[in-house]
PDB file of C-alpha atoms in Angstrom:
ATOM      1  CA  MET A   1      20.200  14.541 -12.134  1.00 61.00           C
ATOM      2  CA  ASN A   2      22.864  13.317 -14.717  1.00 72.00           C
ATOM      3  CA  ASN A   3      21.445  11.098 -17.662  1.00 77.00           C
ATOM      4  CA  GLN A   4      22.233   7.995 -16.310  1.00 74.00           C
ATOM      5  CA  GLU A   5      20.533   8.988 -13.091  1.00 77.00           C
ATOM      6  CA  THR A   6      17.432  10.261 -14.948  1.00 77.00           C
ATOM      7  CA  ILE A   7      17.509   6.948 -16.910  1.00 69.00           C
ATOM      8  CA  LEU A   8      17.012   4.667 -13.629  1.00 72.00           C
ATOM      9  CA  GLN A   9      14.197   7.195 -12.528  1.00 76.00           C
ATOM     10  CA  ASP A  10      12.546   6.369 -15.164  1.00 77.00           C
ATOM     11  CA  GLN A  11      13.086   2.694 -15.009  1.00 76.00           C
ATOM     12  CA  LEU A  12      11.779   2.609 -11.509  1.00 79.00           C
ATOM     13  CA  ARG A  13       8.730   4.443 -12.365  1.00 83.00           C
ATOM     14  CA  ARG A  14       7.899   2.228 -15.085  1.00 85.00           C
ATOM     15  CA  GLN A  15       8.236  -0.867 -12.472  1.00 88.00           C
ATOM     16  CA  SER A  16       6.410   0.661 -10.356  1.00 91.00           C
ATOM     17  CA  GLU A  17       3.384   1.445 -12.572  1.00 94.00           C
ATOM     18  CA  PRO A  18       1.616  -1.925 -12.665  1.00 95.00           C
ATOM     19  CA  PHE A  19       1.316  -1.715  -8.998  1.00 96.00           C
ATOM     20  CA  ASP A  20       0.191   1.833  -9.095  1.00 96.00           C
ATOM     21  CA  ALA A  21      -2.375   1.243 -11.454  1.00 96.00           C
ATOM     22  CA  LEU A  22      -3.653  -1.734  -9.404  1.00 97.00           C
ATOM     23  CA  TRP A  23      -4.111  -0.096  -6.176  1.00 97.00           C
ATOM     24  CA  ALA A  24      -5.755   3.112  -7.625  1.00 96.00           C
ATOM     25  CA  CYS A  25      -8.596   0.787  -8.980  1.00 97.00           C
ATOM     26  CA  ARG A  26     -12.120   1.641  -7.746  1.00 95.00           C
ATOM     27  CA  THR A  27     -15.518  -0.138  -8.559  1.00 96.00           C
ATOM     28  CA  ARG A  28     -18.131   1.973  -9.814  1.00 94.00           C
ATOM     29  CA  ILE A  29     -21.486   1.471  -7.680  1.00 94.00           C
ATOM     30  CA  SER A  30     -23.537   4.041  -9.419  1.00 91.00           C
ATOM     31  CA  ASP A  31     -22.853   7.741 -11.281  1.00 88.00           C
ATOM     32  CA  GLY A  32     -21.061   9.556  -9.160  1.00 87.00           C
ATOM     33  CA  THR A  33     -20.255   6.890  -6.502  1.00 91.00           C
ATOM     34  CA  HIS A  34     -17.477   4.323  -6.168  1.00 94.00           C
ATOM     35  CA  LEU A  35     -15.540   2.312  -3.633  1.00 96.00           C
ATOM     36  CA  ALA A  36     -12.795   3.481  -1.994  1.00 96.00           C
ATOM     37  CA  PRO A  37      -9.295   3.070  -4.200  1.00 96.00           C
ATOM     38  CA  LEU A  38      -8.275  -0.791  -3.741  1.00 97.00           C
ATOM     39  CA  ARG A  39      -5.093   0.291  -1.647  1.00 97.00           C
ATOM     40  CA  THR A  40      -7.097   2.547   0.892  1.00 96.00           C
ATOM     41  CA  HIS A  41      -9.742  -0.595   0.885  1.00 96.00           C
ATOM     42  CA  ALA A  42      -6.712  -3.263   1.726  1.00 97.00           C
ATOM     43  CA  LEU A  43      -5.305  -0.612   4.402  1.00 96.00           C
ATOM     44  CA  ARG A  44      -8.305  -0.392   6.271  1.00 94.00           C
ATOM     45  CA  VAL A  45      -8.696  -4.025   6.052  1.00 95.00           C
ATOM     46  CA  LEU A  46      -5.275  -4.568   7.488  1.00 95.00           C
ATOM     47  CA  ARG A  47      -5.359  -1.948   9.919  1.00 92.00           C
ATOM     48  CA  VAL A  48      -8.313  -3.805  11.508  1.00 92.00           C
ATOM     49  CA  VAL A  49      -6.228  -7.126  11.351  1.00 94.00           C
ATOM     50  CA  SER A  50      -3.241  -5.440  13.360  1.00 91.00           C
ATOM     51  CA  SER A  51      -5.880  -4.570  16.066  1.00 89.00           C
ATOM     52  CA  LEU A  52      -6.523  -8.078  16.290  1.00 90.00           C
ATOM     53  CA  SER A  53      -3.342  -9.703  15.578  1.00 83.00           C
ATOM     54  CA  GLY A  54      -2.172 -10.818  19.299  1.00 73.00           C
ATOM     55  CA  GLY A  55      -5.449  -9.682  20.648  1.00 74.00           C
ATOM     56  CA  GLY A  56      -8.258 -11.204  19.144  1.00 74.00           C
ATOM     57  CA  VAL A  57     -10.312 -14.049  19.644  1.00 79.00           C
ATOM     58  CA  SER A  58      -8.503 -16.715  17.168  1.00 85.00           C
ATOM     59  CA  PRO A  59      -4.757 -16.598  16.820  1.00 88.00           C
ATOM     60  CA  ALA A  60      -5.080 -16.831  12.906  1.00 91.00           C
ATOM     61  CA  TRP A  61      -4.562 -13.243  12.822  1.00 94.00           C
ATOM     62  CA  ASP A  62      -0.963 -13.053  12.944  1.00 95.00           C
ATOM     63  CA  GLY A  63      -1.032 -15.434   9.427  1.00 95.00           C
ATOM     64  CA  VAL A  64      -3.712 -12.722   8.008  1.00 96.00           C
ATOM     65  CA  TYR A  65      -1.681  -9.545   8.823  1.00 96.00           C
ATOM     66  CA  HIS A  66       1.971 -11.542   7.340  1.00 97.00           C
ATOM     67  CA  ASN A  67       0.298 -12.399   4.274  1.00 97.00           C
ATOM     68  CA  LEU A  68      -1.937  -9.263   3.750  1.00 97.00           C
ATOM     69  CA  HIS A  69       0.887  -7.104   4.890  1.00 97.00           C
ATOM     70  CA  GLN A  70       3.333  -8.473   2.386  1.00 97.00           C
ATOM     71  CA  ALA A  71       0.673  -8.294  -0.776  1.00 97.00           C
ATOM     72  CA  LEU A  72       0.663  -4.183   0.197  1.00 96.00           C
ATOM     73  CA  SER A  73       4.439  -4.039   0.693  1.00 96.00           C
ATOM     74  CA  LEU A  74       4.932  -4.906  -3.203  1.00 95.00           C
ATOM     75  CA  GLN A  75       5.977  -2.168  -5.384  1.00 92.00           C
ATOM     76  CA  SER A  76       7.686  -2.972  -8.557  1.00 92.00           C
ATOM     77  CA  VAL A  77       8.192  -5.558 -11.221  1.00 92.00           C
ATOM     78  CA  GLY A  78       9.771  -5.758 -14.504  1.00 89.00           C
ATOM     79  CA  LEU A  79       9.379  -7.945 -17.351  1.00 88.00           C
ATOM     80  CA  TYR A  80      10.963  -8.243 -20.781  1.00 85.00           C
ATOM     81  CA  THR A  81       9.811 -11.043 -22.604  1.00 85.00           C
ATOM     82  CA  ASP A  82      12.230 -10.946 -25.772  1.00 83.00           C
ATOM     83  CA  VAL A  83      14.239 -13.539 -23.994  1.00 86.00           C
ATOM     84  CA  PHE A  84      16.468 -14.631 -27.067  1.00 84.00           C
ATOM     85  CA  ASN A  85      16.562 -10.862 -28.358  1.00 82.00           C
ATOM     86  CA  GLU A  86      15.153 -11.822 -31.796  1.00 75.00           C
ATOM     87  CA  SER A  87      13.596  -7.950 -31.954  1.00 73.00           C
ATOM     88  CA  MET A  88      16.833  -6.230 -31.909  1.00 71.00           C
ATOM     89  CA  MET A  89      16.660  -5.521 -35.788  1.00 67.00           C
ATOM     90  CA  CYS A  90      12.954  -5.124 -35.986  1.00 78.00           C
ATOM     91  CA  SER A  91      11.667  -1.659 -34.684  1.00 72.00           C
ATOM     92  CA  SER A  92       8.212  -3.337 -35.101  1.00 78.00           C
ATOM     93  CA  ALA A  93       9.096  -6.536 -33.143  1.00 78.00           C
ATOM     94  CA  ARG A  94      10.639  -4.264 -30.624  1.00 81.00           C
ATOM     95  CA  ASP A  95       6.943  -2.386 -29.974  1.00 82.00           C
ATOM     96  CA  TYR A  96       5.620  -5.627 -29.847  1.00 86.00           C
ATOM     97  CA  ASP A  97       7.508  -7.478 -27.036  1.00 87.00           C
ATOM     98  CA  ASN A  98       7.349  -4.139 -25.244  1.00 86.00           C
ATOM     99  CA  ALA A  99       3.505  -4.326 -25.544  1.00 89.00           C
ATOM    100  CA  VAL A 100       3.547  -7.922 -24.358  1.00 92.00           C
ATOM    101  CA  SER A 101       6.030  -6.946 -21.466  1.00 92.00           C
ATOM    102  CA  ASP A 102       3.687  -4.496 -20.323  1.00 93.00           C
ATOM    103  CA  VAL A 103       0.742  -6.482 -20.353  1.00 95.00           C
ATOM    104  CA  LYS A 104       2.715  -9.531 -18.311  1.00 96.00           C
ATOM    105  CA  GLU A 105       3.873  -7.025 -16.110  1.00 96.00           C
ATOM    106  CA  ARG A 106       0.176  -6.097 -15.026  1.00 96.00           C
ATOM    107  CA  PHE A 107      -0.594  -9.638 -14.841  1.00 97.00           C
ATOM    108  CA  VAL A 108       2.004 -10.520 -12.432  1.00 97.00           C
ATOM    109  CA  ALA A 109       1.418  -7.747 -10.341  1.00 97.00           C
ATOM    110  CA  GLY A 110      -1.931  -8.840  -9.933  1.00 98.00           C
ATOM    111  CA  GLN A 111      -1.263 -12.361  -9.754  1.00 98.00           C
ATOM    112  CA  LEU A 112       1.311 -11.426  -6.463  1.00 98.00           C
ATOM    113  CA  VAL A 113      -1.345  -9.142  -4.772  1.00 98.00           C
ATOM    114  CA  PHE A 114      -4.197 -11.454  -5.249  1.00 98.00           C
ATOM    115  CA  GLN A 115      -2.033 -14.618  -3.936  1.00 98.00           C
ATOM    116  CA  GLY A 116      -1.221 -12.539  -0.798  1.00 98.00           C
ATOM    117  CA  ALA A 117      -5.244 -11.459  -0.336  1.00 98.00           C
ATOM    118  CA  TRP A 118      -6.024 -15.063  -1.028  1.00 98.00           C
ATOM    119  CA  ASN A 119      -3.700 -16.455   1.425  1.00 97.00           C
ATOM    120  CA  ALA A 120      -5.211 -14.107   3.874  1.00 97.00           C
ATOM    121  CA  PHE A 121      -8.206 -15.421   3.455  1.00 97.00           C
ATOM    122  CA  GLU A 122      -7.328 -18.585   3.887  1.00 96.00           C
ATOM    123  CA  ILE A 123      -5.697 -18.369   7.029  1.00 95.00           C
ATOM    124  CA  ALA A 124      -8.899 -16.118   8.200  1.00 95.00           C
ATOM    125  CA  GLY A 125     -11.184 -18.877   7.650  1.00 95.00           C
ATOM    126  CA  GLU A 126      -9.521 -21.214  10.571  1.00 93.00           C
ATOM    127  CA  ALA A 127     -10.803 -18.321  12.995  1.00 92.00           C
ATOM    128  CA  LEU A 128     -14.561 -19.393  11.968  1.00 92.00           C
ATOM    129  CA  PHE A 129     -13.518 -23.074  13.300  1.00 91.00           C
ATOM    130  CA  LEU A 130     -12.165 -24.843  16.283  1.00 78.00           C
ATOM    131  CA  ARG A 131      -8.390 -24.299  17.219  1.00 75.00           C
ATOM    132  CA  GLY A 132      -6.143 -26.380  15.262  1.00 68.00           C
ATOM    133  CA  LYS A 133      -8.747 -27.366  12.358  1.00 78.00           C
ATOM    134  CA  LYS A 134      -7.641 -26.562   8.992  1.00 84.00           C
ATOM    135  CA  PRO A 135     -10.837 -26.346   7.113  1.00 90.00           C
ATOM    136  CA  THR A 136     -11.241 -26.434   3.262  1.00 90.00           C
ATOM    137  CA  SER A 137     -12.272 -23.562   1.135  1.00 89.00           C
ATOM    138  CA  GLN A 138     -15.551 -25.324   0.650  1.00 91.00           C
ATOM    139  CA  ALA A 139     -16.043 -25.517   4.358  1.00 93.00           C
ATOM    140  CA  VAL A 140     -15.180 -22.069   5.103  1.00 94.00           C
ATOM    141  CA  ARG A 141     -18.022 -21.159   2.296  1.00 94.00           C
ATOM    142  CA  HIS A 142     -20.503 -22.867   4.115  1.00 93.00           C
ATOM    143  CA  LYS A 143     -19.903 -21.147   7.221  1.00 92.00           C
ATOM    144  CA  LEU A 144     -20.232 -17.946   5.192  1.00 92.00           C
ATOM    145  CA  GLU A 145     -23.182 -18.843   3.728  1.00 91.00           C
ATOM    146  CA  ARG A 146     -25.251 -19.141   7.265  1.00 89.00           C
ATOM    147  CA  PHE A 147     -23.603 -15.934   8.490  1.00 85.00           C
ATOM    148  CA  GLY A 148     -26.661 -13.669   8.956  1.00 77.00           C
ATOM    149  CA  HIS A 149     -25.203  -9.653   8.805  1.00 70.00           C
ATOM    150  CA  GLN A 150     -26.105  -6.320   8.188  1.00 72.00           C
ATOM    151  CA  PRO A 151     -25.956  -5.418   4.393  1.00 78.00           C
ATOM    152  CA  ILE A 152     -22.175  -5.034   3.140  1.00 89.00           C
ATOM    153  CA  PHE A 153     -22.137  -1.918   0.807  1.00 93.00           C
ATOM    154  CA  GLY A 154     -20.770  -2.591  -2.317  1.00 94.00           C
ATOM    155  CA  LEU A 155     -20.450  -6.439  -1.758  1.00 95.00           C
ATOM    156  CA  ASN A 156     -23.180  -6.880  -4.471  1.00 94.00           C
ATOM    157  CA  GLU A 157     -21.755  -4.547  -7.211  1.00 96.00           C
ATOM    158  CA  ALA A 158     -18.153  -6.070  -6.343  1.00 97.00           C
ATOM    159  CA  MET A 159     -19.205  -9.528  -6.534  1.00 97.00           C
ATOM    160  CA  PHE A 160     -20.832  -8.941 -10.281  1.00 97.00           C
ATOM    161  CA  GLU A 161     -17.938  -7.240 -11.324  1.00 97.00           C
ATOM    162  CA  ALA A 162     -15.646  -9.670 -10.362  1.00 97.00           C
ATOM    163  CA  HIS A 163     -17.592 -12.219 -11.922  1.00 97.00           C
ATOM    164  CA  SER A 164     -17.832 -10.140 -15.181  1.00 97.00           C
ATOM    165  CA  ARG A 165     -13.997 -10.070 -15.375  1.00 97.00           C
ATOM    166  CA  ALA A 166     -13.694 -13.739 -14.717  1.00 97.00           C
ATOM    167  CA  CYS A 167     -16.429 -15.512 -16.560  1.00 96.00           C
ATOM    168  CA  THR A 168     -14.396 -17.102 -18.929  1.00 95.00           C
ATOM    169  CA  TYR A 169     -12.707 -18.913 -16.223  1.00 95.00           C
ATOM    170  CA  ILE A 170     -15.813 -19.579 -13.864  1.00 96.00           C
ATOM    171  CA  ASN A 171     -18.034 -23.160 -14.217  1.00 96.00           C
ATOM    172  CA  THR A 172     -20.983 -21.609 -13.172  1.00 94.00           C
ATOM    173  CA  GLN A 173     -22.445 -25.434 -13.719  1.00 95.00           C
ATOM    174  CA  GLU A 174     -20.415 -26.951 -11.097  1.00 94.00           C
ATOM    175  CA  LYS A 175     -22.016 -28.218  -8.103  1.00 95.00           C
ATOM    176  CA  PRO A 176     -20.389 -26.044  -5.546  1.00 94.00           C
ATOM    177  CA  PHE A 177     -21.237 -23.183  -7.338  1.00 95.00           C
ATOM    178  CA  LYS A 178     -24.954 -24.417  -7.533  1.00 95.00           C
ATOM    179  CA  GLU A 179     -24.972 -24.759  -4.252  1.00 94.00           C
ATOM    180  CA  ALA A 180     -23.792 -21.716  -3.578  1.00 94.00           C
ATOM    181  CA  ILE A 181     -26.429 -19.950  -5.845  1.00 94.00           C
ATOM    182  CA  ALA A 182     -29.029 -22.163  -4.303  1.00 94.00           C
ATOM    183  CA  ALA A 183     -27.731 -20.643  -0.702  1.00 92.00           C
ATOM    184  CA  GLY A 184     -28.688 -17.298  -2.019  1.00 91.00           C
ATOM    185  CA  SER A 185     -25.680 -15.773  -0.209  1.00 92.00           C
ATOM    186  CA  TYR A 186     -23.453 -13.205  -1.996  1.00 94.00           C
ATOM    187  CA  LEU A 187     -20.558 -14.411   0.462  1.00 95.00           C
ATOM    188  CA  GLY A 188     -20.922 -17.749  -0.699  1.00 95.00           C
ATOM    189  CA  ILE A 189     -21.253 -17.055  -3.969  1.00 96.00           C
ATOM    190  CA  SER A 190     -18.007 -14.970  -3.926  1.00 96.00           C
ATOM    191  CA  ALA A 191     -16.282 -17.777  -1.760  1.00 96.00           C
ATOM    192  CA  GLU A 192     -16.798 -20.237  -4.627  1.00 97.00           C
ATOM    193  CA  LEU A 193     -16.075 -17.650  -7.536  1.00 97.00           C
ATOM    194  CA  LEU A 194     -12.860 -16.780  -6.069  1.00 98.00           C
ATOM    195  CA  ARG A 195     -12.082 -20.363  -5.270  1.00 97.00           C
ATOM    196  CA  GLN A 196     -11.981 -21.560  -8.931  1.00 97.00           C
ATOM    197  CA  PHE A 197     -10.172 -18.173 -10.314  1.00 98.00           C
ATOM    198  CA  ARG A 198      -7.553 -18.939  -7.430  1.00 97.00           C
ATOM    199  CA  ASN A 199      -7.099 -22.770  -8.835  1.00 97.00           C
ATOM    200  CA  ASP A 200      -7.093 -21.984 -12.446  1.00 97.00           C
ATOM    201  CA  ILE A 201      -4.012 -19.069 -11.660  1.00 97.00           C
ATOM    202  CA  LEU A 202      -2.551 -22.057  -9.154  1.00 95.00           C
ATOM    203  CA  HIS A 203      -2.746 -24.218 -12.186  1.00 96.00           C
ATOM    204  CA  GLY A 204      -1.679 -22.067 -14.797  1.00 95.00           C
ATOM    205  CA  LYS A 205      -4.544 -22.034 -16.414  1.00 95.00           C
ATOM    206  CA  ILE A 206      -5.255 -18.369 -16.495  1.00 97.00           C
ATOM    207  CA  GLN A 207      -2.678 -16.523 -18.535  1.00 96.00           C
ATOM    208  CA  SER A 208      -1.850 -12.925 -19.214  1.00 96.00           C
ATOM    209  CA  LEU A 209      -3.751 -11.092 -22.159  1.00 95.00           C
ATOM    210  CA  GLU A 210      -2.720 -10.733 -25.795  1.00 92.00           C
ATOM    211  CA  PRO A 211      -1.986  -7.143 -26.568  1.00 91.00           C
ATOM    212  CA  ARG A 212      -4.482  -6.033 -29.104  1.00 82.00           C
ATOM    213  CA  ASP A 213      -4.041  -2.965 -30.513  1.00 76.00           C
ATOM    214  CA  TRP A 214      -0.479  -2.490 -29.749  1.00 74.00           C
ATOM    215  CA  GLU A 215       0.438  -0.232 -31.936  1.00 71.00           C
ATOM    216  CA  ALA A 216      -2.140   2.318 -31.101  1.00 70.00           C
ATOM    217  CA  SER A 217      -1.321   4.685 -28.080  1.00 67.00           C
ATOM    218  CA  ASP A 218      -4.610   4.309 -26.413  1.00 74.00           C
ATOM    219  CA  ASP A 219      -4.568   0.240 -26.532  1.00 82.00           C
ATOM    220  CA  LYS A 220      -6.684  -0.496 -23.505  1.00 91.00           C
ATOM    221  CA  THR A 221      -5.281  -4.389 -22.486  1.00 94.00           C
ATOM    222  CA  CYS A 222      -2.709  -3.164 -19.852  1.00 94.00           C
ATOM    223  CA  HIS A 223      -6.208  -1.823 -18.268  1.00 95.00           C
ATOM    224  CA  THR A 224      -8.099  -4.674 -18.680  1.00 96.00           C
ATOM    225  CA  GLN A 225      -5.184  -7.020 -17.405  1.00 97.00           C
ATOM    226  CA  THR A 226      -5.388  -4.863 -14.180  1.00 97.00           C
ATOM    227  CA  GLU A 227      -9.058  -5.094 -13.594  1.00 98.00           C
ATOM    228  CA  LEU A 228      -9.228  -8.262 -13.642  1.00 98.00           C
ATOM    229  CA  PHE A 229      -7.288  -8.464 -10.794  1.00 98.00           C
ATOM    230  CA  HIS A 230      -8.599  -5.625  -9.027  1.00 98.00           C
ATOM    231  CA  ALA A 231     -12.261  -7.088  -9.117  1.00 98.00           C
ATOM    232  CA  GLN A 232     -10.866 -10.591  -7.631  1.00 98.00           C
ATOM    233  CA  ILE A 233      -8.832  -8.900  -5.249  1.00 98.00           C
ATOM    234  CA  ARG A 234     -11.520  -6.317  -4.026  1.00 98.00           C
ATOM    235  CA  LEU A 235     -13.783  -9.552  -3.481  1.00 98.00           C
ATOM    236  CA  VAL A 236     -11.563 -11.184  -1.394  1.00 98.00           C
ATOM    237  CA  LEU A 237     -11.436  -7.873   1.050  1.00 98.00           C
ATOM    238  CA  PHE A 238     -15.128  -8.109   1.435  1.00 97.00           C
ATOM    239  CA  LEU A 239     -14.982 -12.086   2.274  1.00 97.00           C
ATOM    240  CA  LEU A 240     -12.070 -10.969   5.067  1.00 97.00           C
ATOM    241  CA  GLN A 241     -14.494  -8.273   6.357  1.00 96.00           C
ATOM    242  CA  ALA A 242     -17.373 -10.667   6.838  1.00 95.00           C
ATOM    243  CA  ILE A 243     -15.252 -13.547   8.652  1.00 95.00           C
ATOM    244  CA  ILE A 244     -13.812 -10.721  11.004  1.00 94.00           C
ATOM    245  CA  ALA A 245     -17.316  -9.372  11.436  1.00 92.00           C
ATOM    246  CA  ARG A 246     -18.230 -12.838  12.406  1.00 92.00           C
ATOM    247  CA  VAL A 247     -15.632 -13.911  14.724  1.00 91.00           C
ATOM    248  CA  GLU A 248     -14.404 -10.369  16.207  1.00 89.00           C
ATOM    249  CA  ALA A 249     -17.291  -8.240  16.303  1.00 85.00           C
ATOM    250  CA  ASN A 250     -17.252  -7.269  20.153  1.00 84.00           C
ATOM    251  CA  HIS A 251     -13.249  -6.545  20.206  1.00 84.00           C
ATOM    252  CA  GLU A 252     -12.246  -2.888  20.492  1.00 81.00           C
ATOM    253  CA  VAL A 253      -9.792  -1.349  17.787  1.00 78.00           C
ATOM    254  CA  TRP A 254      -7.401  -0.146  19.676  1.00 68.00           C
ATOM    255  CA  PHE A 255      -6.123   2.674  17.275  1.00 64.00           C
ATOM    256  CA  ASN A 256      -9.729   4.173  16.900  1.00 59.00           C
ATOM    257  CA  GLU A 257     -10.688   5.171  19.966  1.00 65.00           C
ATOM    258  CA  GLY A 258     -12.197   1.755  21.551  1.00 67.00           C
ATOM    259  CA  ASP A 259     -14.693   1.504  18.711  1.00 80.00           C
ATOM    260  CA  LEU A 260     -15.839  -2.090  18.330  1.00 86.00           C
ATOM    261  CA  VAL A 261     -14.926  -3.691  15.307  1.00 87.00           C
ATOM    262  CA  GLU A 262     -18.437  -4.413  14.304  1.00 85.00           C
ATOM    263  CA  GLU A 263     -18.782  -0.393  14.218  1.00 83.00           C
ATOM    264  CA  LEU A 264     -16.067   0.024  11.244  1.00 86.00           C
ATOM    265  CA  ILE A 265     -15.610  -3.114   9.573  1.00 89.00           C
ATOM    266  CA  PHE A 266     -18.858  -2.690   7.359  1.00 89.00           C
ATOM    267  CA  SER A 267     -17.485   0.622   6.148  1.00 87.00           C
ATOM    268  CA  VAL A 268     -14.170   0.712   5.550  1.00 92.00           C
ATOM    269  CA  GLN A 269     -14.553  -0.185   1.632  1.00 94.00           C
ATOM    270  CA  LYS A 270     -16.592   3.351   1.403  1.00 92.00           C
ATOM    271  CA  GLU A 271     -14.861   5.943  -0.282  1.00 88.00           C
ATOM    272  CA  ILE A 272     -15.734   8.951   2.054  1.00 76.00           C
ATOM    273  CA  PRO A 273     -16.554  12.618   0.340  1.00 69.00           C
ATOM    274  CA  GLU A 274     -15.142  15.436   2.251  1.00 60.00           C
ATOM    275  CA  ASP A 275     -18.670  16.864   2.380  1.00 58.00           C
ATOM    276  CA  ALA A 276     -20.155  13.848   4.186  1.00 55.00           C
ATOM    277  CA  VAL A 277     -17.541  14.011   7.020  1.00 52.00           C
ATOM    278  CA  ASP A 278     -19.048  15.958  10.284  1.00 51.00           C
ATOM    279  CA  HIS A 279     -15.771  18.017  11.375  1.00 45.00           C
ATOM    280  CA  THR A 280     -17.241  19.273  14.148  1.00 44.00           C
ATOM    281  CA  GLU A 281     -15.946  16.080  15.805  1.00 45.00           C
ATOM    282  CA  GLU A 282     -12.807  15.458  16.621  1.00 45.00           C
ATOM    283  CA  GLU A 283     -11.026  13.825  13.632  1.00 43.00           C
ATOM    284  CA  THR A 284      -9.053  10.710  13.916  1.00 42.00           C
ATOM    285  CA  ASP A 285      -5.147  10.391  14.286  1.00 41.00           C
ATOM    286  CA  MET A 286      -5.183   8.372  11.077  1.00 44.00           C
ATOM    287  CA  PRO A 287      -6.460  10.546   8.191  1.00 42.00           C
ATOM    288  CA  GLY A 288      -7.028   8.645   5.027  1.00 44.00           C
ATOM    289  CA  LEU A 289      -7.717   5.490   6.577  1.00 48.00           C
ATOM    290  CA  PHE A 290     -10.715   6.169   9.081  1.00 47.00           C
ATOM    291  CA  MET A 291     -12.080   9.519   8.690  1.00 43.00           C
ATOM    292  CA  ASP A 292     -14.382   9.233  11.973  1.00 40.00           C
ATOM    293  CA  GLN A 293     -16.727   6.650  10.373  1.00 40.00           C
ATOM    294  CA  LYS A 294     -19.011   6.549  13.049  1.00 38.00           C
ATOM    295  CA  PHE A 295     -20.176  10.516  12.043  1.00 33.00           C
ATOM    296  CA  ILE A 296     -20.543   9.904   8.066  1.00 31.00           C
ATOM    297  CA  HIS A 297     -24.066  10.460   6.992  1.00 31.00           C
ATOM    298  CA  TYR A 298     -25.241   7.208   5.566  1.00 31.00           C
ATOM    299  CA  VAL A 299     -27.571   7.531   2.741  1.00 27.00           C
TER     300      VAL A 299
END
């Protein structure tokens, strides 16, 4: 590999880092226990949606699949913020601009994936209503608040993580948020939290972070920026799972030996340790996505 190819490969690697970091994020549940990496979680949800697309009760799943698949297809992003080339003569200024560019790349990567996931959620919300109705996110929230379901592993932790990361942007005194709290529904609170976050993103009120210790090799600003979006995207996936369970519980999933949606959808977020899988049973054709979840020994 010549020098030019090496430079190109290094550039491609750096441009993929924002998405690689985002997809690798995990939500901590307790010491030694985490949810699956974000990409694994999203791919599992996408697989279920692909089974519903064209064959489910609602026609909304095609749009859900398109938006979530597009978000998962994102691979690289490149920004350089010194658009006026003012740092060319100063190495310190150049280092600062590089640090700003790195953080903004994390922001843009997270923003793009979040928007795709949110679009999927908004379309999925239509499945909760009669065909032809375009519900508001508030109407979807009310439906979710009344959804009686089995406990969703990790939802509690994911909701509090999303709020702690985005609390400076969330107004808990708004009437819809108070209504969600009063309803006592984690799904309802999550939907309202995400609605506010999405609106602030859409209207430019949430901006990329400023590098704090950009001269230090262990600056955490990029990580903090990525975690902000990871937490919100994770929560959107939980809402998608809840809607799928509500509408398509009895749909047979074609790629998992005809298991029903309700037998899979509440556990796709789990990180499955190797010693928790019963290898005496026949394994699925899709390792890493659905590792015989019906044979997992739940604690």
